[in-house]
Every structure is written in C-alpha cells, then in structure tokens.
CSV table of C-alpha atoms in Angstrom, one decimal:
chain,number,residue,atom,x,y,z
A,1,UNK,CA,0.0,0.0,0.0
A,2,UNK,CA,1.4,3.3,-0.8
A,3,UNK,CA,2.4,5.7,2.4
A,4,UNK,CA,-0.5,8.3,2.1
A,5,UNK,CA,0.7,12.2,1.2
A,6,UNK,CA,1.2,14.5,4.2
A,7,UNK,CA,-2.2,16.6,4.4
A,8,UNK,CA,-2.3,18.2,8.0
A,9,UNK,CA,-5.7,17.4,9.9
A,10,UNK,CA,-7.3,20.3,11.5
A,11,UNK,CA,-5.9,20.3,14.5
A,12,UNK,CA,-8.5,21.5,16.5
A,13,UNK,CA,-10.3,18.3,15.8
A,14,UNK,CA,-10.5,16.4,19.6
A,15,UNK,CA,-9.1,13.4,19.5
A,16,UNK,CA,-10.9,9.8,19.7
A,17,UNK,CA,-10.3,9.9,23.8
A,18,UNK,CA,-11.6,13.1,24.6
A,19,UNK,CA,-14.7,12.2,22.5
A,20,UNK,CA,-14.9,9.2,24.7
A,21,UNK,CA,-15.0,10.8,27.8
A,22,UNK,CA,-16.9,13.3,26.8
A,23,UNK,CA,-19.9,11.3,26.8
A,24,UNK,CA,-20.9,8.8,29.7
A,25,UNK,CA,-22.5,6.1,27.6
A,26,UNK,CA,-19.5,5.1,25.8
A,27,UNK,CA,-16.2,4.0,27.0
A,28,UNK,CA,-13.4,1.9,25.3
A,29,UNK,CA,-11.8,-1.1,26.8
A,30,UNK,CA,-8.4,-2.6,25.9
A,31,UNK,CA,-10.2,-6.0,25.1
A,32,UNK,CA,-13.5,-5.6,24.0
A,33,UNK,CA,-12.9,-2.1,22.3
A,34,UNK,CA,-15.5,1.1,22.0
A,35,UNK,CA,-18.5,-0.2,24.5
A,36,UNK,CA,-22.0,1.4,24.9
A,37,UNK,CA,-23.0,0.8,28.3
A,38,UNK,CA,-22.2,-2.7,28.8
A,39,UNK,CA,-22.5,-4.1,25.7
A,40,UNK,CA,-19.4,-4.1,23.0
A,41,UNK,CA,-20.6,-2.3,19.7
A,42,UNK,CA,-18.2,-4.5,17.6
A,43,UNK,CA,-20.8,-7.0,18.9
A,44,UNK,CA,-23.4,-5.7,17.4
A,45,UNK,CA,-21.7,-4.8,14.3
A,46,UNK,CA,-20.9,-8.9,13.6
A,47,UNK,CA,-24.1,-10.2,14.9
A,48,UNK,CA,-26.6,-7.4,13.2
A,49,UNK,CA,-24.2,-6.1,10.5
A,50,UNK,CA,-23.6,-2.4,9.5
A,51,UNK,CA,-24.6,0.2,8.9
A,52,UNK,CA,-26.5,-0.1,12.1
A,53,UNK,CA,-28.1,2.6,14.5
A,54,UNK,CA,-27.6,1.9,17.9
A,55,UNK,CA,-29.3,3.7,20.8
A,56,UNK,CA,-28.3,3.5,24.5
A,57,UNK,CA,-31.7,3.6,26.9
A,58,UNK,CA,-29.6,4.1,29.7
A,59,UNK,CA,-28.6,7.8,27.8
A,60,UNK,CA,-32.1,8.7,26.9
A,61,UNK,CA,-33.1,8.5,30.4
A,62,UNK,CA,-29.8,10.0,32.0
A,63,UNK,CA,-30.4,13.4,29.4
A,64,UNK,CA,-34.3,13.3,30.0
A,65,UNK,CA,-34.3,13.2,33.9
A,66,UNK,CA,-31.4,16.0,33.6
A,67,UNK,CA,-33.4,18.2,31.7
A,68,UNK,CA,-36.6,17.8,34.5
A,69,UNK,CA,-34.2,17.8,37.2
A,70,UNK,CA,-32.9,21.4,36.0
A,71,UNK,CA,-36.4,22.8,35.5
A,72,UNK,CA,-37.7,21.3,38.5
A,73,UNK,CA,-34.5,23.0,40.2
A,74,UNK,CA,-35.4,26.3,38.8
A,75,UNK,CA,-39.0,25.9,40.4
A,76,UNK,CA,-41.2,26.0,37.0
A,77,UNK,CA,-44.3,24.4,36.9
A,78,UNK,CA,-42.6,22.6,33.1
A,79,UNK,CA,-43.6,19.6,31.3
A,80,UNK,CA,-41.2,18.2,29.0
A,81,UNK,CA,-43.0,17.0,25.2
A,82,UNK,CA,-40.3,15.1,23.4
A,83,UNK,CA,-40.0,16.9,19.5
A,84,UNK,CA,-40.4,13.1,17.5
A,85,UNK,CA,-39.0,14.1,14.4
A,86,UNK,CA,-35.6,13.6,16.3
A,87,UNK,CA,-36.3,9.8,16.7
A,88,UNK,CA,-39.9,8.3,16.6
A,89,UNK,CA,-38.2,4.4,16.7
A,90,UNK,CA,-41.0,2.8,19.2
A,91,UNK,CA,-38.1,1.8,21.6
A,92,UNK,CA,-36.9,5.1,22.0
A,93,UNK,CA,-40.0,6.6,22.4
A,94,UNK,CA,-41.4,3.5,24.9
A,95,UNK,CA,-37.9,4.6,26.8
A,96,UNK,CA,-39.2,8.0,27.3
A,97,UNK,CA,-43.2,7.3,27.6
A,98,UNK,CA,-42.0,5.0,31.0
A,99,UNK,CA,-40.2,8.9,32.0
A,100,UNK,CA,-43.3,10.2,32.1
A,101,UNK,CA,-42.6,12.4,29.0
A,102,UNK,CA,-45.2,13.8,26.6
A,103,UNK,CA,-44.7,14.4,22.7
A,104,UNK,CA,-44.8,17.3,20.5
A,105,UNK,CA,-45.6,15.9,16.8
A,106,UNK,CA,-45.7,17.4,13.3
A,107,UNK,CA,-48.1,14.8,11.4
A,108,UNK,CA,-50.4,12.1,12.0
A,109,UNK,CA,-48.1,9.2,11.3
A,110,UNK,CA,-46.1,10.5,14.9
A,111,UNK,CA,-49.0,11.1,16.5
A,112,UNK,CA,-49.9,7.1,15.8
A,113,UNK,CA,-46.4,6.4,16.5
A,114,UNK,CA,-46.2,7.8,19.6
A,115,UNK,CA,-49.4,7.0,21.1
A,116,UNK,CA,-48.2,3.2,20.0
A,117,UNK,CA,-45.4,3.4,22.2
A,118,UNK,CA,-47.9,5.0,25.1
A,119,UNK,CA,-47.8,8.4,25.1
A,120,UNK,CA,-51.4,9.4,25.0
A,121,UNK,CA,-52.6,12.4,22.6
A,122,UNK,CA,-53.5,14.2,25.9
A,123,UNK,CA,-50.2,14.6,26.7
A,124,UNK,CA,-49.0,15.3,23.1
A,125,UNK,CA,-48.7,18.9,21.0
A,126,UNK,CA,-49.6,19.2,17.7
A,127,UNK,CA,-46.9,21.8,15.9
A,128,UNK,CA,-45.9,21.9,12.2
A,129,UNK,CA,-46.8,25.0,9.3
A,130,UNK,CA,-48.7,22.6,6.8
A,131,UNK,CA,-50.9,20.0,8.9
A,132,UNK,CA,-54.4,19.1,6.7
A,133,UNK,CA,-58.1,19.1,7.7
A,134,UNK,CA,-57.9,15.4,8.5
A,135,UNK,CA,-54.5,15.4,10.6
A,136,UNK,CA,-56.6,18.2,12.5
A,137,UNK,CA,-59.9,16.0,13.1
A,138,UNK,CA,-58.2,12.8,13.8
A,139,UNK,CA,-55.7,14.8,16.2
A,140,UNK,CA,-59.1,16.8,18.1
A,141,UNK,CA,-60.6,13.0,17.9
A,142,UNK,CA,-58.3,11.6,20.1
A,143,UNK,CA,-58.3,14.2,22.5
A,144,UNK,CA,-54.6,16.3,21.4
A,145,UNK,CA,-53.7,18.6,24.6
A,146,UNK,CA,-52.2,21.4,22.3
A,147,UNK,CA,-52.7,22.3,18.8
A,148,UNK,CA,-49.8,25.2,17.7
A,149,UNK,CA,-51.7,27.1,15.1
A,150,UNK,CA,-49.2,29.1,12.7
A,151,UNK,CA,-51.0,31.2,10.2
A,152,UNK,CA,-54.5,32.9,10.2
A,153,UNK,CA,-55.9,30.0,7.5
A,154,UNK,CA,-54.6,27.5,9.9
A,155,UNK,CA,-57.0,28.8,12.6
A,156,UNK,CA,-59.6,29.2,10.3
A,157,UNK,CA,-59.6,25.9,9.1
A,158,UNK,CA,-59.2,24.5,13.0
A,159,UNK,CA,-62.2,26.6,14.0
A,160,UNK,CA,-64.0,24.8,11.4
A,161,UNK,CA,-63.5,21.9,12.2
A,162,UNK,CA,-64.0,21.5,16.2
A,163,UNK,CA,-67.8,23.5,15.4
A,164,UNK,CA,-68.2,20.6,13.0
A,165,UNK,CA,-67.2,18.1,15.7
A,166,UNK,CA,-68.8,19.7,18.3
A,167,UNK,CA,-65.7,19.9,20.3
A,168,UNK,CA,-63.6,22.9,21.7
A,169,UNK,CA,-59.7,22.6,20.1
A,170,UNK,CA,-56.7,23.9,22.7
A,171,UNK,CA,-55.0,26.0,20.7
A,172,UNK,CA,-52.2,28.1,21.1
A,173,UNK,CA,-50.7,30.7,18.7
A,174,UNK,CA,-47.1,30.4,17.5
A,175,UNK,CA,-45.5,33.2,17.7
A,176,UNK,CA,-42.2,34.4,15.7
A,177,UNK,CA,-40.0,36.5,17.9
A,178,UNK,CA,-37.5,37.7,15.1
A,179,UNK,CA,-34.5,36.2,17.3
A,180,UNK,CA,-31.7,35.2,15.4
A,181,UNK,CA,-31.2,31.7,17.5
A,182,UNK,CA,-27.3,32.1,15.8
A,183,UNK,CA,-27.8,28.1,14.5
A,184,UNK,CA,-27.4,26.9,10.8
A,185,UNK,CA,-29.8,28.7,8.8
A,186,UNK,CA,-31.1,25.8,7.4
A,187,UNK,CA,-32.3,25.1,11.2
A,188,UNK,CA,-33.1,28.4,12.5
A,189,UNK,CA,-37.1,29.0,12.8
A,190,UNK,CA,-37.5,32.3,14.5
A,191,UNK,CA,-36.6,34.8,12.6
A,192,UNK,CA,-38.7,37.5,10.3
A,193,UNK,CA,-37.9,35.3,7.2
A,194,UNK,CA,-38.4,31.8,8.3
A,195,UNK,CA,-42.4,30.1,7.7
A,196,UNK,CA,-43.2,29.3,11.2
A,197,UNK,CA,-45.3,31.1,13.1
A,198,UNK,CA,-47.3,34.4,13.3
A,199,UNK,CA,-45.1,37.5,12.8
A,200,UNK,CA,-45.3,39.0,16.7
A,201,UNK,CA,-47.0,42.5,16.0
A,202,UNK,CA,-49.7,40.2,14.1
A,203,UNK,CA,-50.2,37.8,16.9
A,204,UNK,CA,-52.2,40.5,19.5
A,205,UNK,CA,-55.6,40.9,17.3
A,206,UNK,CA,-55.1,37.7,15.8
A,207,UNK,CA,-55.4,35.8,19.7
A,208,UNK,CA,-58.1,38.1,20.1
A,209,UNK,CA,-60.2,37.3,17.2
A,210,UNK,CA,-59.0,33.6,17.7
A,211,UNK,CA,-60.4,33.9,21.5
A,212,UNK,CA,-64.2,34.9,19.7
A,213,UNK,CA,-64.1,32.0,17.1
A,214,UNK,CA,-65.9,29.0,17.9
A,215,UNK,CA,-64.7,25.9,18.5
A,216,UNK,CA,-61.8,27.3,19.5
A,217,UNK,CA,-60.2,27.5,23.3
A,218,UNK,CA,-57.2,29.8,23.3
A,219,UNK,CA,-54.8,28.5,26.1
A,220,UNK,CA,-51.3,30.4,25.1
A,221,UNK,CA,-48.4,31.0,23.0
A,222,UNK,CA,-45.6,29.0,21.7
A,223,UNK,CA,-42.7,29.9,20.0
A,224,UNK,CA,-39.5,27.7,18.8
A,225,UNK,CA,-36.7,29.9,17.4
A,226,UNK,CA,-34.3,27.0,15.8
A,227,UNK,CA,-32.3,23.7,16.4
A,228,UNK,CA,-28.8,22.9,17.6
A,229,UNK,CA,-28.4,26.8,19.5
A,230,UNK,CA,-25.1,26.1,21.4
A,231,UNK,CA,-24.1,29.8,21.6
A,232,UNK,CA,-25.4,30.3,25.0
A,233,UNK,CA,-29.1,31.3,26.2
A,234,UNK,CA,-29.5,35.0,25.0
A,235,UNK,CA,-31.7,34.0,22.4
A,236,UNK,CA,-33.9,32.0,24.2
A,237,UNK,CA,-33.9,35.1,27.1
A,238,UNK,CA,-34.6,37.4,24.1
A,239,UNK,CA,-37.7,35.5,23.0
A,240,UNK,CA,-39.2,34.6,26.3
A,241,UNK,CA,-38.6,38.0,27.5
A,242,UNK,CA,-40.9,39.1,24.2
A,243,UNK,CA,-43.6,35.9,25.3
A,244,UNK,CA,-44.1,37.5,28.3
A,245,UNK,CA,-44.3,41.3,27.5
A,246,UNK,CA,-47.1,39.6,25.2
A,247,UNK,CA,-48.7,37.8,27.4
A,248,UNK,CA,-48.9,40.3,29.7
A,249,UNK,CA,-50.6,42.9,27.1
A,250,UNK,CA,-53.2,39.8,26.5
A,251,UNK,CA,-53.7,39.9,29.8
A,252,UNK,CA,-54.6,43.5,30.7
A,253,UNK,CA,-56.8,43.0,27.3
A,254,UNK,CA,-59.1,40.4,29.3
A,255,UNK,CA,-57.5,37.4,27.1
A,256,UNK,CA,-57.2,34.0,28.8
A,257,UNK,CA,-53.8,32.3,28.9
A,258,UNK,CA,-53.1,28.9,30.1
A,259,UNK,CA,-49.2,28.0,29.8
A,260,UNK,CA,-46.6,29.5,27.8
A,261,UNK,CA,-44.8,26.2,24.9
A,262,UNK,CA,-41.0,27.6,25.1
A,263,UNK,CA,-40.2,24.9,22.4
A,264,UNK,CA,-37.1,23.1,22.0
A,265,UNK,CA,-33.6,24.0,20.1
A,266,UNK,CA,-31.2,23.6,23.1
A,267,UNK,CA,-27.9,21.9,21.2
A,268,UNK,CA,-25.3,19.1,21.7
A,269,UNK,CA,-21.2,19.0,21.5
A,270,UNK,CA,-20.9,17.7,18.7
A,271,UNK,CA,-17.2,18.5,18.2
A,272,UNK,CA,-15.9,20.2,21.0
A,273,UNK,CA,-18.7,23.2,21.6
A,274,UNK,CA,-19.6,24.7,24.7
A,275,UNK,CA,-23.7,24.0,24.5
A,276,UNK,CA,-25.1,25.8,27.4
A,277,UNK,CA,-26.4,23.4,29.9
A,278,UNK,CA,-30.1,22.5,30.8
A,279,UNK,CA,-29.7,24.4,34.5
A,280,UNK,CA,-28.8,27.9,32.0
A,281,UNK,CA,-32.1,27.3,29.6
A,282,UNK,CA,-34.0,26.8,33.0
A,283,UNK,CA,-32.5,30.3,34.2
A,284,UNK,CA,-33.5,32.0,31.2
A,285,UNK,CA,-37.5,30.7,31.6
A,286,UNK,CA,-37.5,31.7,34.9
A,287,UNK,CA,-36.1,35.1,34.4
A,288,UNK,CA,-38.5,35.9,32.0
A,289,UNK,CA,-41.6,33.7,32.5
A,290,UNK,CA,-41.2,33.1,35.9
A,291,UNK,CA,-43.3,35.5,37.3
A,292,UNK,CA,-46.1,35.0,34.9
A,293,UNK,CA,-47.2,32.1,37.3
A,294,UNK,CA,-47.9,29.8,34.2
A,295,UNK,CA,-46.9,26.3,33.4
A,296,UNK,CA,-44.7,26.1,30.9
A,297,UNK,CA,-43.6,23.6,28.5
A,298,UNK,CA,-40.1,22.6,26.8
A,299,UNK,CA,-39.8,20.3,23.4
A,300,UNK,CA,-36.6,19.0,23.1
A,301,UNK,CA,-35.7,16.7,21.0
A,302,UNK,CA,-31.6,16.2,19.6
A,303,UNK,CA,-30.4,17.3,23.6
A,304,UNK,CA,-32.3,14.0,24.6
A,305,UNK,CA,-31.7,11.5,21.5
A,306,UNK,CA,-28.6,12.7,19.6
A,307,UNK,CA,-25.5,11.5,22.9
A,308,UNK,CA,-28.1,8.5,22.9
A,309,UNK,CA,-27.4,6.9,19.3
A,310,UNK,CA,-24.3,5.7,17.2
A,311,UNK,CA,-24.0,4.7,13.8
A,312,UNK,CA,-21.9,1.7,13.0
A,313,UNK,CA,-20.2,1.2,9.7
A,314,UNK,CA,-17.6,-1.1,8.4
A,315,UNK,CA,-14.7,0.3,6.2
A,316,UNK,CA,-15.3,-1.4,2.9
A,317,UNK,CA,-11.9,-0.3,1.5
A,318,UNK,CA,-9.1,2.6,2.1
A,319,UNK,CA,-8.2,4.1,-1.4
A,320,UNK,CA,-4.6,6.0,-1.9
A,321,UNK,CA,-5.7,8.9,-4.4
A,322,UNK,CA,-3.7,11.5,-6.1
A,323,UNK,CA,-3.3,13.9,-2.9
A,324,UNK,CA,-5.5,12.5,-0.6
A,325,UNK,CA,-6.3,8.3,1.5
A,326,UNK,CA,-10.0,7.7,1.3
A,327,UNK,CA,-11.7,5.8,3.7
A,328,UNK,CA,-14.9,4.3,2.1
A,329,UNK,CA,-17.5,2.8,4.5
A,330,UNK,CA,-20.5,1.4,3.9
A,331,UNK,CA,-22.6,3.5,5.4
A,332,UNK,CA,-23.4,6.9,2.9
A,333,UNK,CA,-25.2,9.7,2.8
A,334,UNK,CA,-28.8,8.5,2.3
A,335,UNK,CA,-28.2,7.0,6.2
A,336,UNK,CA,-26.9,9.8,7.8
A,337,UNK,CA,-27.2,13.1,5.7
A,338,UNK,CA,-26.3,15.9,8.1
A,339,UNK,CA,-23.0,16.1,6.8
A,340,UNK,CA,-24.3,16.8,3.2
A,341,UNK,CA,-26.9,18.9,4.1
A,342,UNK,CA,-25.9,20.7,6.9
A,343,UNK,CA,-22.1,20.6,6.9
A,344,UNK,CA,-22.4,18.9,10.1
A,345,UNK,CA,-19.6,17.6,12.2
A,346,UNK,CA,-19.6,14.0,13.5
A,347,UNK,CA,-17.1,12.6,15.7
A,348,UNK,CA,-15.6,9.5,14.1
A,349,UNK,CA,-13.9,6.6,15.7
A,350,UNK,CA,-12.7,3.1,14.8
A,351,UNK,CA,-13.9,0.2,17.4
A,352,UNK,CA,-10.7,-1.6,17.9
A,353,UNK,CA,-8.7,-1.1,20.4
A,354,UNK,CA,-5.6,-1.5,18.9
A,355,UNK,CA,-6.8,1.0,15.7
A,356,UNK,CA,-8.3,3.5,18.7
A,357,UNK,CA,-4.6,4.1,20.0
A,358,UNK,CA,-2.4,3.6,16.4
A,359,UNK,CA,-1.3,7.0,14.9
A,360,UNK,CA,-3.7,8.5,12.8
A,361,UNK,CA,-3.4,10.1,9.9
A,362,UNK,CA,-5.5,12.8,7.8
A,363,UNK,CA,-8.3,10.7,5.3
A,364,UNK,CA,-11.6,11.6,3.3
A,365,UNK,CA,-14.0,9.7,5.2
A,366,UNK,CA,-17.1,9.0,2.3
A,367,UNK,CA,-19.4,6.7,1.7
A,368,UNK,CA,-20.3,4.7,-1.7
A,369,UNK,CA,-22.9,6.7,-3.0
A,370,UNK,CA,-22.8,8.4,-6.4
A,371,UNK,CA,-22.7,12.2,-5.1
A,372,UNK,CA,-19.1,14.2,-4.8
A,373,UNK,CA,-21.5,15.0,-1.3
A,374,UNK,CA,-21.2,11.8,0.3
A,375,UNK,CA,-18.6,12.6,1.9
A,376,UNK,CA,-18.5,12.5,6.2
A,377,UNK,CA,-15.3,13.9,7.0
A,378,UNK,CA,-12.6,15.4,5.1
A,379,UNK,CA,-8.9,15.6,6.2
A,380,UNK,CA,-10.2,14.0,9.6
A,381,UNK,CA,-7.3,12.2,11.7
A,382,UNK,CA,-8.0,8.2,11.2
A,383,UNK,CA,-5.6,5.2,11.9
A,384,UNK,CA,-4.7,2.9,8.7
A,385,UNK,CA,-7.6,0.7,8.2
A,386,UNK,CA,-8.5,-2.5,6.5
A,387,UNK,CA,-11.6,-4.0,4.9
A,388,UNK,CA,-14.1,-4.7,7.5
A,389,UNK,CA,-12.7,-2.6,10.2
A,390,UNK,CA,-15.4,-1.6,12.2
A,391,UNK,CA,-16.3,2.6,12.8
A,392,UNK,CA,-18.8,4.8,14.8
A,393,UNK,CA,-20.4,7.7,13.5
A,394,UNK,CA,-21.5,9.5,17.2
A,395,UNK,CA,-23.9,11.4,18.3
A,396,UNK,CA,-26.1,10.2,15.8
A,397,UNK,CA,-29.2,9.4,17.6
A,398,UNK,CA,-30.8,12.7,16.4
A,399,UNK,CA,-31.8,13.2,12.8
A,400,UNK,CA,-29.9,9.7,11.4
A,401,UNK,CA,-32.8,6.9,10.8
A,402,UNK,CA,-35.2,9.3,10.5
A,403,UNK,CA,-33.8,11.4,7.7
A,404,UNK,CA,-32.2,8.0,5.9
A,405,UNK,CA,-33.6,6.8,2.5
A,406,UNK,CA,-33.0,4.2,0.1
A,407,UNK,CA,-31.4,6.3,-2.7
A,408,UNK,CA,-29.1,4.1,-5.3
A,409,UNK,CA,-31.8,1.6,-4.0
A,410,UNK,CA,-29.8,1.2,-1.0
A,411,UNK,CA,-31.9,-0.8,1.9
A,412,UNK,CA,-32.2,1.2,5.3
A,413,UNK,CA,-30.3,0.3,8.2
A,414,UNK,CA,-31.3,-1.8,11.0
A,415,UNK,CA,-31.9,-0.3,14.6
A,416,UNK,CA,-30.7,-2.1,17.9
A,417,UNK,CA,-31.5,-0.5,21.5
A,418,UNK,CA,-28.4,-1.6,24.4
A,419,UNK,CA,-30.2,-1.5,27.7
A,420,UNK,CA,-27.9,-2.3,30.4
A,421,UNK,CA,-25.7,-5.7,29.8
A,422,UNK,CA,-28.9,-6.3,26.9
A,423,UNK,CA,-29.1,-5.1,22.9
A,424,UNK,CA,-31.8,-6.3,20.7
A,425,UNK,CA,-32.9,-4.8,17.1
A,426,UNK,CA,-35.9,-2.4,17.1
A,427,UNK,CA,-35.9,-2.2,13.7
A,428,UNK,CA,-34.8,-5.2,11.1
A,429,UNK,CA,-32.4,-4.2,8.1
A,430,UNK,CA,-34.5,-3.4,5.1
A,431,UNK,CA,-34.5,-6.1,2.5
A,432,UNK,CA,-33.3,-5.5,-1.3
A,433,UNK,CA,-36.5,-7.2,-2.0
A,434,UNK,CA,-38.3,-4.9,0.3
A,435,UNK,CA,-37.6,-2.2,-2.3
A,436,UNK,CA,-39.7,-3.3,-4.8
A,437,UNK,CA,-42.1,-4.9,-2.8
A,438,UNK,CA,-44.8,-2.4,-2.4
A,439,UNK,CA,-43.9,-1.2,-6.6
A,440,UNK,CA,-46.8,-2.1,-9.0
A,441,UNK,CA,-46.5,-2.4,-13.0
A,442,UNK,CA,-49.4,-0.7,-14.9
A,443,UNK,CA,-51.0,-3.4,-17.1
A,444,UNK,CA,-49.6,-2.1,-20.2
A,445,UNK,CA,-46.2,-3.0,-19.0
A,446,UNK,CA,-46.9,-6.0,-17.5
A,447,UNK,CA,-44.6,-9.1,-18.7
C-alpha cells in the first residue's frame, strides 16, 4: 500500500479519547474495544451487521431526567414534550413514555407512533406550518392537549373543524419573535424570514379574534426559534422576554392564557462546543416567564436523542488517491445526511482497540454513494484501516434513521437498542427485496 501524502488534519479536531470521555454512555476497553453501556458495539456490528443505528436507553433516560431535574431545580411548573422528528423508533419513544414524557408531533403518522409506544394524545402537541383538515380531526378525535396554530388560515380551518365536531380545540398561537437563535440557517425558525409562526405584531388581534371564534379555546403561545443553539441562552432570554411582554398585554386585554410552549432547540457538542447546559435554559425561563405564574412547557428533542445513538459502519476499502487516502464505508449519505446537508460535524472513531490508539493520519472519510456530497469527514485524523474494520459515527441518535432513504436503492439500516448488559434490534435491516415490494406495474407493461 502506498504511504498516504502529508495533508495536516485540523488540528482543532479532539481526539478519539476526549470524545470518549466526553460522553458517559460510551467507553473503550483494551479488550472488548469502544463499549455502549455494557455491551461491545463491535458485537453488534458482527451479529446485526452495518450500517446499524444503535441507541443506548440508559442515555435517553440519563439526558431526559437531567433536563426535569434542571427545571424542576429552577421551580417551573414545566412539562417536557419530546420533538419526535428527532427519533420516533417505538423503543426510544417507549424509553421516554415509561419517563413520564409527553410528545410534540408534526403529522399524524407521529402522532400514531407515539401514542403506539404510550404516550397518550392528551399529553402530546400538535406543531408543524402545513398540517391538513384530516391530521386536525383525527388529532381533536383523540383528545390532542395542544394544537400550535401558525398562520391565520390555519386557525380558520381548525375553528372549522372542532364546530363541525362539536368539540372545543386547545389551541395556542405560535409566535415568531424575530431572534436570530445564531444556528445553521437551514435550522433556525424564528426569525422575520423563516415560515413558522405568526409575525409577533400580528399575533395581539389575531389571539383576540381567535379567542371569539368558535370551536376554538385559546390557552397560550408557543414559540420555537431553531435547532442545535449552542451559543449560550440570550436568544432564548430574548424571546421569552418578548412571550411575556405579550402575554402580559393579552392579559390587561381580558385574554385568557393557560401556559406558555417555550419549544425546544437547546444543542449538543458535537465536536468540541460549549452548549449551554439545561440548569442555564431553566435560568432563562424563569427570568422571563417566571413570574407570569404559568406552566410552561419545553420540546426537546436532539439534547435527549442525539448522545443517545451511534452509527456503526464497516470500512469497505481505504483508497490512496492523487493527494488524498479515502476511507470508504458502507454506510453513505442516504443513512446519515447531516454532513451533506448541513455541513455537520460528526465525531468518528474506529472500534478496535488497537486502531483506537495507532497514529492516525488525515483521510476523506465517504461513503459509496454516487454524489461528490457523500462525503463525512474530510482531512479528519484516522488510523490505517483495512476492509471490514469496524467505525462509529457518534452522536447520531438525532436526525440519522429518520432522515435516511433508500437512494441508489440502498436498503435502510437496522436499529438495535443496548439496555444495560442487553441489545436487541428495534428495527430489522430493510430487505433488497423490500424495495420493490410495495412497486406495481401498470398493465400495459406488465410481462
């Protein structure tokens, strides 16, 4: 094999044992090699095969209890509502359900996901900019706690609805503060510009004629200004503080307010950040909505699943280009696509102990699909590597399987859930013939 050419890594890429310790559920062992909780992912990675998603139970509750803990601490009547589009796999969610925690859903199919896995509708909000006249009458049907309305039509439409039903919908306005949350733009929800939510000098005449509409019961505002904010909590001060000049004007209007949905968006290290801890995002509500004596209501959903999942892939070969070693796995971008679509950073470590402590070197980490953008890493510091070696993508339990597809007809990835000393797959690996399975031939082309 030819010596690869000296490209320098970025060096302000941690290294493989400071991403270890920086996060409880993993450690590495000179025998049985990178371990979540007690159970040996290279384990999993022979018995199940890769690519694989692997979530840790132990995490989900660890991250979850911290996050109540903290608001608990802070003395806020708060309900956490887990955001499912960060992971609706029925373990995970089951995981969080026996927590105690609600749900905050953005279409029907997670609203019958999570009331699958036990969360009832009545403890379950019902956000998203496009949901249909069906979504809303099977969501009032089963008794939603919170519907987050988002533009006048929306109302409209929900108002409709409920008279029809003969029911009274909880509805609460979302509100756009115009905070710049600081995140990737492709995540950031709360500004001027983004489609979410009602633009806030709107939102004053449009609770109020919402408050006169029937089938309607207004209980509050929500707001959500963006995912992954790791630059401290200003933003979220800056919002709440604008929630609660609101509500008070609502207030001294006569306007009934029940609780106050703070959303979700608090980030995750996933390279060496300093993401502001739960205790700081607890400070910031109780600063500005403390004194409102409302219950209020957080939505998290990457700062309780993303520490909680791994992706396992095997190295399927290491190719010596021009100027640059390659590291192809077989895992690509239609598994994990943050890195394509977000520029995201994902720490990446072998699962051998022996490749876990070699020198490493800088490599293209990529994957085999057909897009220069299937690429994970580029000039990242890896060990040499050989066909089948074993790698983990971290931090991956937010945003992976959900966001995976089967493009160049590549079958999704199974799902395994370690708790304890135990692992068993929550999801079987998709089938090549599973692909074609549910396809139909018109008759004209039929053999």
């Amino acid at each position: 094999m030819a010596a690869p050419l000296p490209v320098a890594p970025d060096s302000a890429d941690p290294n493989f044992a400071d991403l270890i310790a920086a996060r409880p559920g993993l450690s590495m062992h000179a025998q049985d090699g990178l371990v979540m909780e007690e159970v040996p992912l290279s384990r999993i990675a022979r018995e199940v095969g890769t690519p694989t998603w692997v979530y840790s139970a132990g995490t989900l509750r660890r991250r979850y209890r911290a996050l109540k803990a903290a608001l608990d601490g802070a003395g806020l009547n708060a309900s956490v509502h887990y955001a499912t589009k960060a992971n609706d796999n029925q373990a995970v969610l089951r995981v969080l359900a026996a927590e105690g925690a609600g749900a905050d859903i953005v279409s029907v199919g997670e609203l019958r996901a999570t009331m699958a896995a036990g969360i009832a509708a009545s403890r379950t909000v019902f956000s998203g900019v496009g949901k249909k006249a069906e979504e809303i009458r099977f969501a009032l049907g089963q008794g939603i706690f919170q519907i987050n309305a988002e533009s006048v039509e929306e109302i409209a439409m929900i108002s409709a609805i409920a008279a029809e039903m003969g029911v009274l919908a909880p509805v609460a306005l979302r509100v756009n503060p115009d905070v710049d949350a600081k995140t990737h733009a492709k995540i950031t929800t709360g500004k001027a510009e983004n489609k979410f939510g009602i633009a806030f000098e709107d939102a004053a005449p449009l609770y109020a004629r919402m408050a006169a509409l029937p089938g309607i019961r207004p209980i509050g505002i929500a707001t959500h200004i963006g995912s992954q904010i790791t630059e401290g909590v200003a933003a979220f001060h800056a919002a709440y503080a604008r929630l609660a000049e609101m509500i008070r004007g609502f207030r001294a209007s006569g306007l009934p307010v029940e609780r106050v949905d703070c959303g979700g968006g608090l980030g995750i290290p996933y390279r060496d950040e300093v993401a502001p801890p739960p205790e700081a995002l607890a400070g910031a509500i109780k600063a500005t909505l403390g004194g409102l004596g409302l219950p209020v209501m957080l939505e998290p959903g990457r700062w309780i699943a993303g520490p909680a999942g791994v992706l396992l892939a095997s190295i399927v070969l290491q190719k010596q280009g021009s100027n640059r070693r390659f590291l192809v796995a077989d895992a690509a971008m239609n598994d994990l696509i943050r890195p394509a679509m977000y520029e995201a950073w994902h720490g990446i470590v072998p699962l051998d102990p022996v490749r876990f402590a070699d020198d490493a070197m800088p490599a293209d980490i990529v994957g085999p699909v057909c897009e220069s953008g299937d690429t994970f890493a580029r000039g990242r510091a890896m060990p040499l590597m050989a066909p089948g070696d074993f790698i983990a993508f971290l931090d991956a339990g937010a945003y992976g399987a959900v966001m995976s597809s089967t493009y160049n007809a590549r079958p999704l990835a199974a799902e395994v859930l370690v708790d304890g000393n135990r692992f068993a797959v929550v999801r079987p690996r998709q089938m090549p013939e599973d692909l074609l399975a549910h396809q139909r031939l018109p008759d004209w082309l039929a053999p």
